[in-house]
Every structure is written in C-alpha cells, then in structure tokens.
Coordinates of C-alpha atoms in Angstrom, one line a residue:
M1 CA -32.1 8.3 41.8
F2 CA -31.7 8.0 37.8
S3 CA -35.6 7.0 35.7
A4 CA -35.5 3.8 33.8
T5 CA -36.3 5.2 30.4
T6 CA -33.1 8.4 30.2
S7 CA -31.0 7.1 32.7
P8 CA -29.5 4.1 33.6
K9 CA -30.8 2.3 37.4
P10 CA -28.1 1.9 39.8
I11 CA -26.1 -0.9 39.8
G12 CA -27.9 -3.0 42.7
R13 CA -28.7 -6.7 42.7
S14 CA -32.0 -7.8 40.5
A15 CA -35.4 -9.1 42.0
A16 CA -36.5 -12.3 41.2
S17 CA -35.9 -13.1 37.4
T18 CA -39.7 -11.9 35.3
P19 CA -40.7 -12.6 32.2
V20 CA -38.8 -11.0 29.8
S21 CA -41.0 -8.2 26.8
G22 CA -39.0 -8.2 23.7
S23 CA -37.4 -10.5 21.1
F24 CA -33.9 -11.8 21.4
S25 CA -33.3 -10.1 18.4
E26 CA -33.2 -7.0 20.4
A27 CA -30.7 -7.9 22.5
C28 CA -28.3 -9.3 19.7
R29 CA -28.7 -5.7 18.5
L30 CA -27.8 -4.3 21.6
F31 CA -24.7 -6.3 22.1
P32 CA -23.2 -7.1 18.8
Q33 CA -21.1 -10.0 18.3
Q34 CA -17.2 -9.2 19.9
Q35 CA -15.1 -10.7 22.7
R36 CA -12.4 -9.6 24.5
T37 CA -10.5 -11.8 27.3
L38 CA -9.1 -9.6 30.8
S39 CA -6.5 -12.0 32.4
A40 CA -6.8 -9.4 35.5
A41 CA -9.5 -11.6 37.7
A42 CA -11.6 -15.3 36.5
G43 CA -15.0 -14.7 36.6
D44 CA -18.3 -17.0 35.2
T45 CA -19.8 -16.3 32.6
R46 CA -23.6 -15.5 32.6
R47 CA -25.9 -17.4 30.0
H48 CA -29.2 -15.6 28.8
T49 CA -31.6 -18.1 28.4
G50 CA -34.7 -16.3 27.2
D51 CA -36.2 -15.1 30.6
R52 CA -32.9 -15.4 32.9
T53 CA -29.6 -15.5 33.1
E54 CA -28.2 -18.6 34.3
P55 CA -23.5 -19.2 35.2
G56 CA -21.7 -20.8 32.2
P57 CA -18.9 -22.3 32.0
K58 CA -15.5 -21.3 34.1
D59 CA -12.7 -19.2 32.4
D60 CA -11.1 -16.2 32.3
T61 CA -13.2 -14.5 30.0
H62 CA -15.5 -12.0 31.6
S63 CA -18.3 -12.2 28.5
C64 CA -22.1 -12.0 28.6
L65 CA -22.7 -15.3 25.9
F66 CA -26.7 -14.8 25.0
T67 CA -28.3 -18.4 24.1
R68 CA -31.6 -19.4 22.7
G69 CA -32.4 -23.4 21.6
G70 CA -28.6 -24.0 23.1
K71 CA -26.8 -22.5 20.3
R72 CA -24.6 -18.9 20.7
Q73 CA -26.2 -16.2 19.6
G74 CA -24.0 -13.3 20.4
V75 CA -21.0 -12.5 22.7
E76 CA -20.6 -9.2 24.4
S77 CA -17.4 -8.4 26.3
F78 CA -17.7 -6.6 30.1
E79 CA -15.8 -3.8 29.5
N80 CA -17.7 -2.9 26.3
I81 CA -21.0 -2.8 27.3
L82 CA -19.6 -1.2 30.8
F83 CA -17.9 1.7 29.0
E84 CA -20.9 1.9 26.5
C85 CA -23.2 2.5 29.2
A86 CA -21.6 5.1 30.5
E87 CA -21.1 7.1 27.5
E88 CA -24.6 7.1 27.3
E89 CA -25.2 8.6 30.4
L90 CA -23.1 10.8 30.2
N91 CA -24.9 11.5 26.9
G92 CA -28.1 11.6 28.7
S93 CA -29.8 8.2 27.6
A94 CA -29.5 4.7 28.6
P95 CA -31.0 2.4 25.6
R96 CA -28.4 -0.3 26.5
W97 CA -28.3 -0.5 30.1
N98 CA -32.2 -0.3 29.2
A99 CA -31.8 -3.5 28.3
V100 CA -29.2 -4.6 30.2
V101 CA -32.0 -4.3 32.7
K102 CA -34.3 -6.0 31.0
F103 CA -32.3 -9.0 29.8
D104 CA -31.8 -9.2 33.7
L105 CA -28.5 -9.2 33.4
D106 CA -27.7 -6.8 36.5
S107 CA -26.3 -9.3 38.4
W108 CA -23.8 -10.6 36.2
F109 CA -22.9 -7.3 35.7
R110 CA -22.6 -6.3 39.5
E111 CA -20.5 -9.1 40.0
E112 CA -17.8 -8.7 37.5
L113 CA -18.3 -5.0 38.3
T114 CA -16.6 -6.5 41.6
A115 CA -13.7 -7.3 40.5
Y116 CA -12.5 -4.1 40.2
I117 CA -14.5 -2.2 43.0
P118 CA -14.5 -4.7 46.0
E119 CA -16.6 -2.2 48.0
I120 CA -19.3 -2.0 45.0
S121 CA -22.4 0.7 46.3
E122 CA -25.9 0.0 45.7
T123 CA -26.2 2.9 44.3
I124 CA -23.3 3.0 41.8
T125 CA -24.3 3.8 38.0
P126 CA -21.8 2.1 34.9
L127 CA -20.8 6.3 34.7
G128 CA -20.2 6.3 38.2
A129 CA -18.7 2.5 38.0
V130 CA -16.1 4.1 35.5
L131 CA -15.1 7.9 37.5
E132 CA -13.9 5.0 40.2
V133 CA -11.6 2.8 37.5
F134 CA -9.8 5.3 36.7
R135 CA -10.1 7.3 40.2
R136 CA -8.6 3.4 41.1
A137 CA -6.2 3.4 38.5
W138 CA -4.8 6.4 38.9
T139 CA -4.3 6.2 42.0
L140 CA -2.7 3.1 41.2
E141 CA 0.1 4.7 38.7
T142 CA 1.2 7.5 41.0
G143 CA 2.2 5.6 43.9
E144 CA -0.9 6.3 46.2
E145 CA -2.8 3.6 46.9
V146 CA -1.3 0.4 45.3
S147 CA -3.8 -2.7 45.1
A148 CA -4.9 -5.4 43.1
A149 CA -8.1 -3.8 42.1
G150 CA -5.9 -1.3 41.5
R151 CA -3.9 -3.1 38.7
S152 CA -7.5 -5.3 37.1
C153 CA -9.1 -1.1 36.3
R154 CA -5.7 -0.7 35.0
L155 CA -6.1 -3.5 33.0
L156 CA -9.9 -2.9 31.8
L157 CA -9.1 0.9 30.6
Q158 CA -6.6 -0.6 28.4
Q159 CA -8.3 -3.9 27.4
W160 CA -11.2 -1.1 26.2
R161 CA -8.7 1.3 24.2
D162 CA -7.3 -1.0 22.8
G163 CA -8.6 -4.1 22.0
F164 CA -12.0 -1.7 20.8
S165 CA -10.1 0.9 18.4
A166 CA -11.3 3.4 21.0
D167 CA -8.4 5.8 21.0
R168 CA -10.7 8.9 20.4
R169 CA -13.5 7.4 23.1
Y170 CA -10.8 6.8 25.5
Y171 CA -9.3 10.6 25.7
A172 CA -12.7 11.1 25.3
M173 CA -13.9 9.7 28.7
A174 CA -10.4 10.4 30.6
E175 CA -10.6 14.2 29.7
Y176 CA -14.5 14.4 31.9
V177 CA -12.8 12.2 34.1
Q178 CA -10.2 14.3 34.7
K179 CA -12.1 17.4 35.2
A180 CA -14.8 15.6 37.2
L181 CA -12.0 14.1 39.8
G182 CA -10.5 17.5 40.2
I183 CA -6.7 16.4 39.1
S184 CA -5.7 19.2 36.8
A185 CA -3.4 20.9 39.9
Q186 CA -1.9 17.7 40.8
I187 CA -1.0 16.9 37.0
A188 CA 0.8 20.2 37.1
S189 CA 2.8 20.3 39.9
Y190 CA 5.0 16.9 39.2
P191 CA 8.2 17.4 37.7
V192 CA 9.3 15.9 33.9
K193 CA 10.5 13.4 35.4
R194 CA 7.1 12.1 37.5
L195 CA 5.2 13.2 34.4
A196 CA 7.1 11.1 31.9
E197 CA 6.0 7.6 34.4
L198 CA 2.1 8.5 34.4
S199 CA 0.0 8.2 31.0
L200 CA -3.6 7.8 31.9
F201 CA -5.0 11.3 31.3
P202 CA -4.6 13.8 28.0
A203 CA -3.2 16.2 30.3
V204 CA -0.4 14.7 31.8
D205 CA 0.7 15.1 27.8
S206 CA -0.1 18.1 27.8
E207 CA 1.7 19.2 30.5
L208 CA 5.0 17.2 29.8
A209 CA 5.1 18.5 26.2
K210 CA 5.1 22.4 27.7
K211 CA 7.4 21.3 30.5
L212 CA 9.8 19.4 27.5
V213 CA 9.4 22.5 25.2
E214 CA 10.5 24.7 28.4
Q215 CA 13.6 23.6 28.8
V216 CA 14.5 22.3 25.8
L217 CA 16.8 25.4 25.5
E218 CA 18.3 25.8 28.7
P219 CA 21.7 26.0 28.7
H220 CA 22.7 23.2 30.6
A221 CA 19.2 20.6 29.9
E222 CA 19.5 17.2 29.7
A223 CA 19.1 17.0 26.0
D224 CA 19.5 12.8 25.7
F225 CA 16.5 12.2 28.8
I226 CA 14.1 14.7 26.5
R227 CA 14.8 13.4 23.5
K228 CA 14.2 9.6 24.9
T229 CA 11.0 10.7 27.1
A230 CA 9.1 12.5 23.6
A231 CA 10.3 9.7 21.5
D232 CA 8.7 7.1 24.1
R233 CA 5.7 9.2 24.1
L234 CA 5.7 9.0 20.3
R235 CA 6.3 5.5 20.0
G236 CA 3.3 4.5 22.7
G237 CA 1.0 6.4 20.3
A238 CA 0.2 10.0 22.5
G239 CA -1.3 12.9 21.0
K240 CA -2.1 10.4 18.3
E241 CA -5.9 11.2 19.1
G242 CA -7.4 13.4 20.7
T243 CA -4.7 15.6 22.2
G244 CA -4.1 17.7 19.4
S245 CA -1.0 19.2 18.3
I246 CA 1.1 17.2 21.3
H247 CA 2.0 14.0 19.0
S248 CA 3.9 17.3 16.4
I249 CA 5.4 18.7 19.4
Y250 CA 7.0 15.3 20.3
S251 CA 8.1 15.1 17.2
L252 CA 9.4 18.3 16.7
I253 CA 11.1 18.5 20.0
V254 CA 13.1 14.9 18.7
S255 CA 13.6 16.1 15.2
Y256 CA 14.9 19.8 17.1
I257 CA 17.4 18.0 19.3
D258 CA 19.2 15.1 16.8
F259 CA 19.6 18.8 14.1
E260 CA 21.9 19.9 17.1
K261 CA 23.7 16.7 17.4
E262 CA 24.2 15.8 13.8
L263 CA 25.1 20.1 13.3
R264 CA 27.8 19.6 16.8
R265 CA 29.3 16.1 14.6
A266 CA 29.1 17.6 11.1
D267 CA 32.6 18.1 9.2
L268 CA 32.4 21.3 7.3
S269 CA 36.1 21.5 6.3
P270 CA 37.4 21.9 2.8
G271 CA 38.3 18.9 0.7
S272 CA 38.3 17.6 -2.8
Q273 CA 35.5 17.0 -5.0
N274 CA 35.0 13.6 -4.5
E275 CA 35.1 14.2 -0.7
L276 CA 32.6 17.1 -0.5
F277 CA 30.3 14.9 -2.7
N278 CA 30.8 11.6 -0.1
R279 CA 30.1 13.9 2.6
Y280 CA 27.0 15.3 1.7
T281 CA 25.6 11.7 0.5
Q282 CA 26.6 9.9 3.3
K283 CA 26.2 12.8 6.5
L284 CA 25.4 15.6 5.9
Y285 CA 22.1 15.4 3.9
R286 CA 20.7 14.5 7.3
L287 CA 21.4 18.2 8.4
D288 CA 18.4 19.3 5.7
S289 CA 15.7 16.0 6.7
L290 CA 16.3 16.9 10.1
Y291 CA 15.8 20.5 9.4
R292 CA 12.3 20.2 7.1
R293 CA 11.1 17.6 9.3
S294 CA 11.8 19.9 12.7
L295 CA 10.2 22.6 10.8
S296 CA 6.6 20.4 9.2
A297 CA 5.8 18.8 12.8
Y298 CA 6.3 23.4 13.7
R299 CA 3.7 23.7 11.1
S300 CA 1.5 20.2 12.0
A301 CA 1.1 21.9 15.5
G302 CA -0.5 25.2 14.2
S303 CA 2.9 27.2 14.8
L304 CA 1.9 27.1 18.5
G305 CA 4.1 30.4 19.6
S306 CA 5.6 28.2 22.6
L307 CA 7.4 26.5 20.4
S308 CA 8.5 29.8 18.3
P309 CA 11.6 30.0 20.2
I310 CA 12.9 26.1 19.1
V311 CA 12.2 27.2 15.7
G312 CA 14.3 30.5 15.7
R313 CA 17.1 29.4 17.1
L314 CA 16.5 26.3 14.3
E315 CA 16.3 28.4 11.5
G316 CA 19.6 30.7 12.9
R317 CA 21.4 27.2 13.2
Y318 CA 20.6 25.9 9.9
S319 CA 21.4 29.1 7.7
Q320 CA 24.4 30.0 10.5
H321 CA 26.5 27.2 10.6
F322 CA 25.7 24.9 8.3
L323 CA 23.8 26.2 5.1
Q324 CA 26.5 29.0 4.4
P325 CA 29.5 27.7 5.1
L326 CA 28.1 24.4 3.3
A327 CA 27.6 27.0 0.2
E328 CA 30.6 28.4 0.3
I329 CA 32.5 25.8 0.2
W330 CA 30.5 24.1 -2.6
D331 CA 31.2 27.4 -4.9
K332 CA 34.7 27.7 -4.2
K333 CA 35.1 24.3 -5.9
V334 CA 32.5 25.2 -8.5
R335 CA 34.6 28.3 -9.7
E336 CA 38.6 26.3 -9.2
S337 CA 36.2 24.0 -11.4
A338 CA 34.8 25.9 -14.2
G339 CA 35.0 24.6 -17.4
P340 CA 33.4 22.8 -20.8
I341 CA 31.0 20.2 -19.6
P342 CA 32.4 17.3 -20.6
T343 CA 31.0 15.8 -23.9
D344 CA 30.3 12.1 -21.3
A345 CA 28.0 14.4 -19.0
K346 CA 24.4 12.7 -18.7
L347 CA 22.8 15.8 -19.9
Q348 CA 19.1 15.9 -19.3
E349 CA 17.8 16.7 -22.6
R350 CA 19.6 13.6 -23.7
F351 CA 17.5 11.6 -20.7
F352 CA 15.4 10.2 -22.8
K353 CA 17.6 9.0 -25.8
D354 CA 19.7 7.7 -23.6
V355 CA 18.2 6.1 -20.7
V356 CA 14.3 5.8 -21.7
R357 CA 14.1 4.5 -25.8
P358 CA 17.0 1.5 -24.7
A359 CA 15.2 0.1 -21.9
L360 CA 11.8 0.6 -23.7
K361 CA 13.7 -1.3 -26.8
R362 CA 14.4 -3.9 -24.3
G363 CA 11.2 -4.6 -22.9
E364 CA 11.7 -3.4 -19.7
K365 CA 8.8 -1.9 -17.8
L366 CA 10.4 2.0 -16.3
V367 CA 8.7 4.5 -14.3
V368 CA 10.6 8.1 -14.2
V369 CA 10.6 10.5 -10.9
I370 CA 11.1 14.1 -12.4
S371 CA 11.7 17.4 -10.6
D372 CA 13.7 19.7 -10.7
A373 CA 13.1 20.4 -6.7
L374 CA 13.6 17.1 -5.9
R375 CA 16.7 17.9 -3.6
Y376 CA 18.7 15.3 -2.4
E377 CA 17.6 13.8 1.4
A378 CA 13.7 13.8 -0.2
G379 CA 15.2 11.9 -2.3
C380 CA 16.6 10.0 -0.2
E381 CA 13.7 9.6 2.0
L382 CA 11.4 8.8 -1.4
R383 CA 13.7 5.8 -1.5
G384 CA 13.3 4.6 1.5
T385 CA 9.8 4.4 1.5
V386 CA 9.6 2.4 -1.9
I387 CA 12.4 -0.3 -0.3
R388 CA 12.3 0.0 3.4
P389 CA 14.7 -2.3 5.6
Q390 CA 12.7 -4.3 8.0
Q391 CA 14.3 -7.0 10.7
D392 CA 13.8 -10.7 10.3
T393 CA 11.4 -12.5 12.7
G394 CA 14.7 -14.1 14.5
G395 CA 15.9 -10.2 14.8
S396 CA 19.4 -11.2 14.2
R397 CA 19.9 -10.1 10.6
T398 CA 18.2 -7.4 8.3
G399 CA 16.3 -7.8 5.3
R400 CA 14.2 -5.4 2.4
R401 CA 10.7 -5.5 2.2
R402 CA 10.0 -4.1 -1.1
L403 CA 6.7 -1.5 -1.5
Y404 CA 6.4 -2.4 -5.5
R405 CA 5.7 -5.2 -7.1
P406 CA 7.2 -5.8 -10.7
L407 CA 5.0 -4.5 -13.6
P408 CA 3.4 -7.0 -15.9
R409 CA 4.5 -8.1 -19.7
W410 CA 1.8 -7.0 -21.7
G411 CA 1.1 -9.6 -24.5

C-alpha cells in the first residue's frame, strides 16, 4: 500500500464525498486546459463543482471538466492524467494523484480506466495501470490476445504520445515497461518480417535495425524488402526520439540500397562531351548524392562498428566502379578537346562585370552563392530546398512552392 503523500493510493472507489480543503485554483493549476478525444469507447465526463464530482453530458470524450459558479474553469484529459501520475509514481512522487484524490475524482478516474482494464483490481496504482495498458496493447500487436480492450489500450497509447507531442516521455515509459514485463528475449526471437509488423516498444526498432544491417550485405538479400522496411520505419518516425542512432541506421540502409540500384543502372560508356555532360547532370550525379548521404547517416549513427562492413563496401563500390571509370572518361575527353579558352567563355574573373553589375543597373535585387567546392549534386539539393515540389490538394498535379519571396524594393 502506498502513502498518500509520497506515492499514489490504489485506484479504488472513493468513500462518500467530503468537503475539499484547498483552493479551486490549485486544481486548475494541476490540471491545465487541454482536451483530447478518444473514439475507442464513449463515456461520461465528470463535472467537479467544488466539493464533489457529478456526471456531465454523455459524449465520446474522456475528460474531467472543472466548473465553478456554472462556468467551466478547465479541462483535463484522462490519458494525460493517467500517464503523468504514472511518471510521478515512477519518480517517487505523487502531487497530481494526490490532487485527484483531494478533489474526489478518483472514482471518475477508475470508471474511465475500466474501458481499458474491465477487471481492474481495487489495489492497482497509476503506474500499475500503465503497465497493464502496455501489456494488453502488446498482446494485441503480437496476436496473442485480440480484444476490444486491447484495441482501446493501443489507441490510448497513441493518443497520449501523438496528442501531447510526448515522444520522449513515451519512449522513456516504454523502456521501463519492456524491462518490467521482461519481453526483451521475446523480441529478440522474432525474425525480421515479424519485427516489421511491431512498433510498440523501442526494443523492437533496436532489434529490427540490427537484423537489417546483418542481412543487407548477404549475397541473396531481399534488398527491396529491406529497403521498404527501413523506409516505412523512417516515415513512421521511428528512432527520432529516445532510440539514439536507430533513425540514422535506417537512413544508411535506404541510401546504401538506393546507391547499389543506381550503380547497376549507371551508363559509364564513352560518349561525346554533350552526352557525358547530360548523362551526369540527369542521372549519374545521384550516385555522388547517395554516397554522401550514406556517409552522413553513418557519422550520425556514431560510426558504429557494426555498420563498418556496409560503409567499407560502399567506399569500394564508389571508388572502383563509379569514380575511377568516370574520371578516366572525363580525362580522355578533356585531353582530346584541349585548346585555347573560347573568347565567349564565362570566366569567374568577369562574373561581377558580366552578371552582377548589369542586374544592379536594372534595379534588380540579387543573391549570389559562391563556393569553389559546391559539387553539382550539392547544388541540386540546394535548389531542391529553395524550390521544393509539392502535391496539390487533389493529388493529380504537381505544383511548386517557393520557399523565398522577392526582396522589397527600397525607395
């Protein structure tokens, strides 16, 4: 049994209502004005009138409404109360739960919780309730137990994480829960395709990323499946918060596989100067971009030793099968066409005179990016950032959204 002042009391049914000591403003401070809705199950809201709770109108929200003198003072969602109380219990304190009991809201809290844990124990605490919510959501995700309560628990976790931008808090709680439930060995036993269907715990992504790295260099690896799995996890936001280098590992896997595909399609045969120029500016530059993106992801992942085989193969393939043949072709063409510089060539030393000064004389505003080391593929990325493609709302045409505005003309 927990002490009321340091840890939460069990979520049991309250005794008869008693007058509340303390100001109502204290309750509103502890329960800020936030509201989220859950569509999993409808329930009664509870209206606190100073010394008791009473049911509010039925709808599909799970919120506690604080009123005084007929005016609504604040709203607090059930999921936020639950998880914040559990977090405080985990840290050895219970001010929010004490406020729930103080304002006679624990019976409302228990009734809301039965939508997720129908057979709730009289002695369960907020942290114990969160453990049970995670357990039910996990057995639903793994297919061990499919139930309406499990689906409600899964939705409750998503609402809390997404509705309150609680990614870091979610992962911190999930890491505690996965240790408390002892499911690490279960996760490690799953093959890649099974892990790709799961997402509840951070340990899933850690194990999945590890196994994808092991498989990506195998002679008969399912490259398309591996890439799709990593890309899906990136789109789902995996690894951005709370799981360290996982996001960068997925990025490395996607970039490396794309590099290999581009290299197999690359046309490195001899041709005229125009043919070589067009070939590079239309397709071959992507290999430089993917190579650089892969190395950036590797460094962001902390240059992990487990990733060295991928980067080693990438370096060899890039140098021997792309950079060297391309350099030989260009060198040959340069030597064949060596001669005096054409008189109409746009020389860097005349750039200001030929380009900048005429624009300024016309009253135009001009921004010049000068970089002796701005590689072609980096310039393409810069242009793509400044002018980024964007699908219109109908999804049938592609428009262009400019990320800059014309500079004002000064009087």
